[in-house]
Amino acid sequence: MKIGDKIPEILGTTADGTVLRASDFAGRKLVLYFYPKDNTPGCTAEACSLNDGLPALTEAGYAVVGVSKDSQESHRKFAEKYALKFPLIADTDLTLNEAFGVWQKKKMAGREYMGTVRTTFIIDENGTIADIITKVQTKDSAKQILDIRY
């Protein structure tokens, strides 16, 4: 997906079994962030930055939702461990990863594999992508979002 595209209506199922829809966020801005894996250093730093920055993000009119291919149970444990105050979508079938174009070939230590490319989508009040952050600063992701003006 690119700037100007409308996001899909069905976003996915959260750790508690709730099905999130784009219409749930109508009239609010949404931070939809994709990350590779629960409980890894970069993903934990990013989630904690967003959690710590949630009051400022909420004040600026944003809702926050994380997405990875991890299971609902993995998300539940991750959210409990770090007291995350926003939902995590369990995109186990990669529907959302593929729709947003973040499921890509990656390289690490000389091997190639498919994985989620860490990406943050800023979605406006009408469900349209307003900005995309591809160089996510995991430890400062909340500030990085708040610094965007669209």
Tab-separated table of C-alpha atoms in Angstrom, residues 14-114:
chain	number	residue	atom	x	y	z
A	14	THR	CA	-6.329	-9.233	18.470
A	15	ALA	CA	-4.888	-11.236	21.348
A	16	ASP	CA	-8.265	-11.218	23.126
A	17	GLY	CA	-10.167	-12.384	20.041
A	18	THR	CA	-11.598	-9.000	19.036
A	19	VAL	CA	-11.856	-8.428	15.284
A	20	LEU	CA	-10.563	-4.928	14.532
A	21	ARG	CA	-12.011	-3.009	11.590
A	22	ALA	CA	-10.943	0.231	9.928
A	23	SER	CA	-14.380	1.639	10.775
A	24	ASP	CA	-13.569	1.184	14.494
A	25	PHE	CA	-11.141	4.086	14.042
A	26	ALA	CA	-13.351	6.359	11.897
A	27	GLY	CA	-12.803	9.981	12.863
A	28	ARG	CA	-9.467	9.175	14.565
A	29	LYS	CA	-5.934	8.890	13.288
A	30	LEU	CA	-4.415	5.434	13.473
A	31	VAL	CA	-0.838	4.267	13.871
A	32	LEU	CA	-0.713	0.779	12.352
A	33	TYR	CA	2.759	-0.593	12.926
A	34	PHE	CA	4.146	-3.850	11.590
A	35	TYR	CA	6.970	-5.575	13.437
A	36	PRO	CA	8.765	-8.906	12.957
A	37	LYS	CA	8.431	-10.780	16.264
A	38	ASP	CA	7.244	-10.507	19.873
A	39	ASN	CA	9.926	-10.413	22.591
A	40	THR	CA	12.873	-9.544	20.344
A	41	PRO	CA	15.044	-6.541	21.273
A	42	GLY	CA	14.003	-4.147	18.491
A	43	CYS	CA	10.342	-5.106	18.612
A	44	THR	CA	10.247	-4.782	22.391
A	45	ALA	CA	11.940	-1.346	22.228
A	46	GLU	CA	9.408	-0.198	19.636
A	47	ALA	CA	6.383	-1.484	21.584
A	48	CYS	CA	7.649	0.087	24.821
A	49	SER	CA	8.347	3.418	23.100
A	50	LEU	CA	4.807	3.479	21.731
A	51	ASN	CA	3.362	2.387	25.079
A	52	ASP	CA	5.318	5.058	26.974
A	53	GLY	CA	4.319	7.655	24.359
A	54	LEU	CA	0.673	6.556	24.266
A	55	PRO	CA	-0.638	9.490	26.364
A	56	ALA	CA	0.968	12.000	23.963
A	57	LEU	CA	-0.138	10.010	20.911
A	58	THR	CA	-3.696	9.801	22.256
A	59	GLU	CA	-3.678	13.538	22.976
A	60	ALA	CA	-2.587	14.107	19.359
A	61	GLY	CA	-5.603	12.059	18.225
A	62	TYR	CA	-3.927	8.728	17.439
A	63	ALA	CA	-4.960	5.189	18.234
A	64	VAL	CA	-2.142	2.605	18.097
A	65	VAL	CA	-2.331	-0.971	16.807
A	66	GLY	CA	0.606	-3.366	16.368
A	67	VAL	CA	0.716	-6.201	13.832
A	68	SER	CA	2.955	-9.257	13.562
A	69	LYS	CA	2.583	-12.839	12.397
A	70	ASP	CA	2.823	-14.102	15.970
A	71	SER	CA	-0.125	-15.980	17.513
A	72	GLN	CA	-2.792	-14.521	19.769
A	73	GLU	CA	-1.198	-16.354	22.707
A	74	SER	CA	2.246	-14.902	21.917
A	75	HIS	CA	0.715	-11.422	21.707
A	76	ARG	CA	-1.167	-11.907	24.970
A	77	LYS	CA	2.033	-12.852	26.807
A	78	PHE	CA	4.020	-10.033	25.152
A	79	ALA	CA	1.353	-7.449	26.022
A	80	GLU	CA	1.114	-8.685	29.616
A	81	LYS	CA	4.890	-8.784	30.089
A	82	TYR	CA	5.280	-5.138	29.031
A	83	ALA	CA	1.826	-3.874	30.166
A	84	LEU	CA	0.997	-2.719	26.639
A	85	LYS	CA	-2.115	-0.559	26.516
A	86	PHE	CA	-2.888	-0.990	22.814
A	87	PRO	CA	-4.034	-4.004	20.777
A	88	LEU	CA	-1.806	-6.366	18.811
A	89	ILE	CA	-3.176	-8.106	15.727
A	90	ALA	CA	-2.199	-11.756	15.244
A	91	ASP	CA	-1.695	-11.845	11.462
A	92	THR	CA	-0.817	-15.547	11.424
A	93	ASP	CA	-1.995	-16.050	7.833
A	94	LEU	CA	-0.089	-12.919	6.684
A	95	THR	CA	-3.205	-11.360	5.115
A	96	LEU	CA	-2.475	-7.884	6.488
A	97	ASN	CA	1.317	-8.157	6.027
A	98	GLU	CA	0.781	-8.981	2.365
A	99	ALA	CA	-1.970	-6.368	1.831
A	100	PHE	CA	0.351	-3.649	3.150
A	101	GLY	CA	3.363	-4.991	1.250
A	102	VAL	CA	5.572	-5.534	4.300
A	103	TRP	CA	6.023	-9.318	3.872
A	104	GLN	CA	9.239	-9.285	1.855
A	105	LYS	CA	12.471	-11.104	1.161
A	106	LYS	CA	15.052	-10.198	3.807
A	107	LYS	CA	18.726	-10.973	4.269
A	108	MET	CA	20.610	-11.646	7.465
A	109	ALA	CA	23.943	-13.337	8.031
A	110	GLY	CA	24.170	-14.275	4.376
A	111	ARG	CA	20.849	-16.069	4.160
A	112	GLU	CA	17.635	-14.972	2.513
A	113	TYR	CA	14.198	-15.537	4.005
A	114	MET	CA	10.712	-14.058	3.959
